[in-house]
PDB file of C-alpha atoms in Angstrom:
ATOM      1  CA  UNK A1202     123.185  34.254  82.557  1.00  0.00           C
ATOM      2  CA  UNK A1203     125.871  36.634  81.396  1.00  0.00           C
ATOM      3  CA  UNK A1204     126.391  40.056  82.980  1.00  0.00           C
ATOM      4  CA  UNK A1205     124.719  42.866  81.052  1.00  0.00           C
ATOM      5  CA  UNK A1206     125.435  46.052  83.038  1.00  0.00           C
ATOM      6  CA  UNK A1207     128.368  47.940  81.598  1.00  0.00           C
ATOM      7  CA  UNK A1208     127.995  46.262  78.203  1.00  0.00           C
ATOM      8  CA  UNK A1209     126.145  47.236  75.056  1.00  0.00           C
ATOM      9  CA  UNK A1210     122.433  46.597  75.526  1.00  0.00           C
ATOM     10  CA  UNK A1211     120.755  44.121  73.197  1.00  0.00           C
ATOM     11  CA  UNK A1212     119.373  46.099  70.261  1.00  0.00           C
ATOM     12  CA  UNK A1213     115.696  45.845  69.488  1.00  0.00           C
ATOM     13  CA  UNK A1214     112.985  47.009  67.164  1.00  0.00           C
ATOM     14  CA  UNK A1215     109.430  46.125  68.171  1.00  0.00           C
ATOM     15  CA  UNK A1216     105.902  46.865  67.057  1.00  0.00           C
ATOM     16  CA  UNK A1217     104.228  49.199  69.521  1.00  0.00           C
ATOM     17  CA  UNK A1218     101.169  51.234  70.321  1.00  0.00           C
ATOM     18  CA  UNK A1219     102.407  54.806  70.336  1.00  0.00           C
ATOM     19  CA  UNK A1220     101.268  57.547  72.715  1.00  0.00           C
ATOM     20  CA  UNK A1221      98.787  58.796  70.093  1.00  0.00           C
ATOM     21  CA  UNK A1222      97.297  55.251  69.901  1.00  0.00           C
ATOM     22  CA  UNK A1223      98.675  54.623  66.412  1.00  0.00           C
ATOM     23  CA  UNK A1224     100.652  51.491  65.589  1.00  0.00           C
ATOM     24  CA  UNK A1225     104.340  52.071  65.013  1.00  0.00           C
ATOM     25  CA  UNK A1226     107.775  50.790  65.886  1.00  0.00           C
ATOM     26  CA  UNK A1227     110.169  51.517  68.725  1.00  0.00           C
ATOM     27  CA  UNK A1228     113.875  50.844  68.629  1.00  0.00           C
ATOM     28  CA  UNK A1229     116.888  51.363  70.817  1.00  0.00           C
ATOM     29  CA  UNK A1230     118.840  52.553  67.771  1.00  0.00           C
ATOM     30  CA  UNK A1231     116.330  55.363  67.171  1.00  0.00           C
ATOM     31  CA  UNK A1232     116.660  56.577  70.771  1.00  0.00           C
ATOM     32  CA  UNK A1233     120.437  56.468  70.422  1.00  0.00           C
ATOM     33  CA  UNK A1234     120.308  58.497  67.175  1.00  0.00           C
ATOM     34  CA  UNK A1235     118.290  61.118  69.063  1.00  0.00           C
ATOM     35  CA  UNK A1236     120.887  61.116  71.890  1.00  0.00           C
ATOM     36  CA  UNK A1237     118.258  59.902  74.371  1.00  0.00           C
ATOM     37  CA  UNK A1238     118.476  57.723  77.442  1.00  0.00           C
ATOM     38  CA  UNK A1239     116.147  54.719  77.308  1.00  0.00           C
ATOM     39  CA  UNK A1240     114.115  53.475  80.259  1.00  0.00           C
ATOM     40  CA  UNK A1241     113.007  50.034  79.105  1.00  0.00           C
ATOM     41  CA  UNK A1242     110.699  48.082  81.346  1.00  0.00           C
ATOM     42  CA  UNK A1243     109.065  44.695  81.009  1.00  0.00           C
ATOM     43  CA  UNK A1244     105.817  43.664  82.652  1.00  0.00           C
ATOM     44  CA  UNK A1245     104.013  40.302  82.580  1.00  0.00           C
ATOM     45  CA  UNK A1246     100.608  40.817  80.970  1.00  0.00           C
ATOM     46  CA  UNK A1247      97.936  43.288  79.980  1.00  0.00           C
ATOM     47  CA  UNK A1248      94.672  43.339  81.951  1.00  0.00           C
ATOM     48  CA  UNK A1249      96.298  42.334  85.241  1.00  0.00           C
ATOM     49  CA  UNK A1250      96.197  44.081  88.611  1.00  0.00           C
ATOM     50  CA  UNK A1251      99.696  45.317  89.532  1.00  0.00           C
ATOM     51  CA  UNK A1252     100.758  46.281  85.998  1.00  0.00           C
ATOM     52  CA  UNK A1253      98.381  49.204  85.457  1.00  0.00           C
ATOM     53  CA  UNK A1254      99.512  50.816  88.711  1.00  0.00           C
ATOM     54  CA  UNK A1255     103.106  51.087  87.561  1.00  0.00           C
ATOM     55  CA  UNK A1256     102.391  51.728  83.873  1.00  0.00           C
ATOM     56  CA  UNK A1257     100.108  54.666  84.691  1.00  0.00           C
ATOM     57  CA  UNK A1258     102.476  55.926  87.400  1.00  0.00           C
ATOM     58  CA  UNK A1259     105.274  56.089  84.804  1.00  0.00           C
ATOM     59  CA  UNK A1260     102.959  57.885  82.379  1.00  0.00           C
ATOM     60  CA  UNK A1261     101.852  60.381  85.036  1.00  0.00           C
ATOM     61  CA  UNK A1262     105.535  61.277  85.580  1.00  0.00           C
ATOM     62  CA  UNK A1263     106.535  61.166  81.893  1.00  0.00           C
ATOM     63  CA  UNK A1264     107.370  64.880  81.747  1.00  0.00           C
ATOM     64  CA  UNK A1265     110.070  64.357  84.384  1.00  0.00           C
ATOM     65  CA  UNK A1266     111.682  61.627  82.268  1.00  0.00           C
ATOM     66  CA  UNK A1267     111.384  63.815  79.182  1.00  0.00           C
ATOM     67  CA  UNK A1268     113.156  66.655  81.042  1.00  0.00           C
ATOM     68  CA  UNK A1269     116.028  64.192  81.598  1.00  0.00           C
ATOM     69  CA  UNK A1270     116.230  63.343  77.873  1.00  0.00           C
ATOM     70  CA  UNK A1271     114.859  59.865  78.513  1.00  0.00           C
ATOM     71  CA  UNK A1272     112.372  57.861  76.497  1.00  0.00           C
ATOM     72  CA  UNK A1273     110.226  55.242  78.250  1.00  0.00           C
ATOM     73  CA  UNK A1274     109.242  52.003  76.530  1.00  0.00           C
ATOM     74  CA  UNK A1275     106.981  49.459  78.223  1.00  0.00           C
ATOM     75  CA  UNK A1276     107.094  45.863  76.940  1.00  0.00           C
ATOM     76  CA  UNK A1277     105.090  42.695  77.408  1.00  0.00           C
ATOM     77  CA  UNK A1278     104.596  39.562  75.345  1.00  0.00           C
ATOM     78  CA  UNK A1279     101.021  40.601  74.530  1.00  0.00           C
ATOM     79  CA  UNK A1280     100.070  41.876  71.060  1.00  0.00           C
ATOM     80  CA  UNK A1281      99.725  45.501  70.013  1.00  0.00           C
ATOM     81  CA  UNK A1282      95.984  44.870  69.645  1.00  0.00           C
ATOM     82  CA  UNK A1283      95.710  43.768  73.278  1.00  0.00           C
ATOM     83  CA  UNK A1284      97.801  46.797  74.310  1.00  0.00           C
ATOM     84  CA  UNK A1285      95.446  49.111  72.421  1.00  0.00           C
ATOM     85  CA  UNK A1286      92.364  47.520  73.982  1.00  0.00           C
ATOM     86  CA  UNK A1287      93.896  48.013  77.431  1.00  0.00           C
ATOM     87  CA  UNK A1288      94.825  51.635  76.685  1.00  0.00           C
ATOM     88  CA  UNK A1289      91.264  52.214  75.462  1.00  0.00           C
ATOM     89  CA  UNK A1290      89.921  50.913  78.788  1.00  0.00           C
ATOM     90  CA  UNK A1291      89.408  53.593  81.456  1.00  0.00           C
ATOM     91  CA  UNK A1292      91.653  53.561  84.511  1.00  0.00           C
ATOM     92  CA  UNK A1293      88.701  53.133  86.847  1.00  0.00           C
ATOM     93  CA  UNK A1294      87.902  49.909  84.959  1.00  0.00           C
ATOM     94  CA  UNK A1295      91.452  48.497  85.455  1.00  0.00           C
ATOM     95  CA  UNK A1296      92.585  49.963  82.135  1.00  0.00           C
ATOM     96  CA  UNK A1297      95.372  52.365  81.301  1.00  0.00           C
ATOM     97  CA  UNK A1298      93.552  55.277  79.711  1.00  0.00           C
ATOM     98  CA  UNK A1299      95.854  57.780  78.041  1.00  0.00           C
ATOM     99  CA  UNK A1300      99.576  56.951  78.048  1.00  0.00           C
ATOM    100  CA  UNK A1301     102.413  59.313  77.192  1.00  0.00           C
ATOM    101  CA  UNK A1302     104.834  56.640  75.965  1.00  0.00           C
ATOM    102  CA  UNK A1303     104.643  53.521  73.786  1.00  0.00           C
ATOM    103  CA  UNK A1304     103.839  49.952  74.798  1.00  0.00           C
ATOM    104  CA  UNK A1305     105.771  47.449  72.705  1.00  0.00           C
ATOM    105  CA  UNK A1306     104.789  43.899  71.799  1.00  0.00           C
ATOM    106  CA  UNK A1307     107.403  41.172  72.195  1.00  0.00           C
ATOM    107  CA  UNK A1308     105.129  38.471  70.807  1.00  0.00           C
ATOM    108  CA  UNK A1309     107.949  36.164  69.746  1.00  0.00           C
ATOM    109  CA  UNK A1310     109.592  36.559  73.200  1.00  0.00           C
ATOM    110  CA  UNK A1311     112.980  37.315  71.632  1.00  0.00           C
ATOM    111  CA  UNK A1312     113.610  40.607  73.438  1.00  0.00           C
ATOM    112  CA  UNK A1313     112.364  39.327  76.815  1.00  0.00           C
ATOM    113  CA  UNK A1314     114.690  36.361  76.386  1.00  0.00           C
ATOM    114  CA  UNK A1315     117.670  38.566  75.411  1.00  0.00           C
ATOM    115  CA  UNK A1316     117.152  40.766  78.451  1.00  0.00           C
ATOM    116  CA  UNK A1317     116.875  37.703  80.704  1.00  0.00           C
ATOM    117  CA  UNK A1318     113.331  38.252  81.995  1.00  0.00           C
ATOM    118  CA  UNK A1319     111.326  35.652  80.077  1.00  0.00           C
ATOM    119  CA  UNK A1320     109.569  32.979  82.117  1.00  0.00           C
ATOM    120  CA  UNK A1321     109.800  30.373  79.352  1.00  0.00           C
ATOM    121  CA  UNK A1322     107.143  27.986  80.633  1.00  0.00           C
ATOM    122  CA  UNK A1323     104.568  30.785  80.962  1.00  0.00           C
ATOM    123  CA  UNK A1324     105.562  32.905  77.958  1.00  0.00           C
ATOM    124  CA  UNK A1325     105.536  36.093  80.033  1.00  0.00           C
ATOM    125  CA  UNK A1326     108.180  38.464  81.344  1.00  0.00           C
ATOM    126  CA  UNK A1327     109.243  39.248  84.872  1.00  0.00           C
ATOM    127  CA  UNK A1328     109.240  42.916  85.887  1.00  0.00           C
ATOM    128  CA  UNK A1329     112.622  43.954  84.508  1.00  0.00           C
ATOM    129  CA  UNK A1330     113.737  47.576  84.308  1.00  0.00           C
ATOM    130  CA  UNK A1331     116.775  48.726  82.330  1.00  0.00           C
ATOM    131  CA  UNK A1332     118.342  52.147  81.933  1.00  0.00           C
ATOM    132  CA  UNK A1333     120.428  52.491  78.791  1.00  0.00           C
ATOM    133  CA  UNK A1334     122.573  55.533  78.024  1.00  0.00           C
ATOM    134  CA  UNK A1335     122.555  57.326  74.653  1.00  0.00           C
ATOM    135  CA  UNK A1336     125.609  55.312  73.564  1.00  0.00           C
ATOM    136  CA  UNK A1337     123.658  52.072  74.014  1.00  0.00           C
ATOM    137  CA  UNK A1338     125.446  50.926  77.162  1.00  0.00           C
ATOM    138  CA  UNK A1339     123.249  49.265  79.731  1.00  0.00           C
ATOM    139  CA  UNK A1340     123.824  51.254  82.926  1.00  0.00           C
ATOM    140  CA  UNK A1341     121.258  49.771  85.311  1.00  0.00           C
ATOM    141  CA  UNK A1342     119.078  46.719  85.611  1.00  0.00           C
ATOM    142  CA  UNK A1343     116.710  45.407  88.194  1.00  0.00           C
ATOM    143  CA  UNK A1344     114.306  42.485  88.050  1.00  0.00           C
ATOM    144  CA  UNK A1345     111.330  42.009  90.349  1.00  0.00           C
ATOM    145  CA  UNK A1346     108.963  39.160  91.071  1.00  0.00           C
ATOM    146  CA  UNK A1347     105.684  39.791  89.268  1.00  0.00           C
ATOM    147  CA  UNK A1348     103.710  40.517  92.419  1.00  0.00           C
ATOM    148  CA  UNK A1349     105.720  43.678  93.239  1.00  0.00           C
ATOM    149  CA  UNK A1350     105.327  46.984  91.401  1.00  0.00           C
ATOM    150  CA  UNK A1351     108.238  49.319  90.742  1.00  0.00           C
ATOM    151  CA  UNK A1352     108.901  52.703  92.337  1.00  0.00           C
ATOM    152  CA  UNK A1353     108.909  55.596  89.855  1.00  0.00           C
ATOM    153  CA  UNK A1354     110.719  57.869  92.319  1.00  0.00           C
ATOM    154  CA  UNK A1355     113.568  55.354  92.522  1.00  0.00           C
ATOM    155  CA  UNK A1356     113.736  55.002  88.737  1.00  0.00           C
ATOM    156  CA  UNK A1357     114.010  58.788  88.379  1.00  0.00           C
ATOM    157  CA  UNK A1358     116.600  58.972  91.178  1.00  0.00           C
ATOM    158  CA  UNK A1359     118.770  56.301  89.547  1.00  0.00           C
ATOM    159  CA  UNK A1360     118.477  57.970  86.128  1.00  0.00           C
ATOM    160  CA  UNK A1361     119.541  61.300  87.615  1.00  0.00           C
ATOM    161  CA  UNK A1362     122.407  59.646  89.511  1.00  0.00           C
ATOM    162  CA  UNK A1363     123.669  57.990  86.338  1.00  0.00           C
ATOM    163  CA  UNK A1364     123.489  61.299  84.504  1.00  0.00           C
ATOM    164  CA  UNK A1365     125.751  63.024  87.061  1.00  0.00           C
ATOM    165  CA  UNK A1366     128.683  60.980  85.805  1.00  0.00           C
ATOM    166  CA  UNK A1367     129.936  60.965  89.397  1.00  0.00           C
ATOM    167  CA  UNK A1368     129.959  58.593  92.315  1.00  0.00           C
ATOM    168  CA  UNK A1369     126.664  58.767  94.182  1.00  0.00           C
ATOM    169  CA  UNK A1370     126.633  57.496  97.775  1.00  0.00           C
ATOM    170  CA  UNK A1371     123.819  55.526  99.380  1.00  0.00           C
ATOM    171  CA  UNK A1372     120.617  57.531  99.724  1.00  0.00           C
ATOM    172  CA  UNK A1373     121.902  60.166  97.277  1.00  0.00           C
ATOM    173  CA  UNK A1374     119.206  62.536  96.057  1.00  0.00           C
ATOM    174  CA  UNK A1375     119.253  64.941  93.109  1.00  0.00           C
ATOM    175  CA  UNK A1376     120.928  68.199  94.068  1.00  0.00           C
ATOM    176  CA  UNK A1377     123.240  66.581  96.616  1.00  0.00           C
ATOM    177  CA  UNK A1378     126.975  66.370  96.130  1.00  0.00           C
ATOM    178  CA  UNK A1379     128.561  63.357  94.539  1.00  0.00           C
ATOM    179  CA  UNK A1380     131.716  61.772  95.893  1.00  0.00           C
TER     180      UNK A1380
END
């Protein structure tokens, strides 16, 4: 697989369930036009056990991402109809409940494949997370095995570090000096 960090991120436009539960489209180009950072994350499937923990954790912290001029987009290979059913399922019933950002449907697997997270034989994505700057350059990527959820604090820390434009040492936290 070819290196992606430091290069232009693969462009995408996908059908999605928007925060207001309507069907719409999300695109990297639109975020770039609005001078927004994009936090793009892939997850394997709707109605699973680890996924709702991280999807709802990101939603619960959405205002912090918004304060950093970042848009979050969650993606799986499920359909928008499955996404909507999962959003309409209460959290206590392993659903998502209200979300503050869109869930996109990569039903033809093209975007998961372009970002290098598609498990071809299963037709699902690994847990990939990408931070893309407003110019469309991929600044950060991480890919997890599907049995491990992501850390929202770390995603926010990395986003803030990237936005400093400086050199951030190990264990850097927002408000600390850069190198």
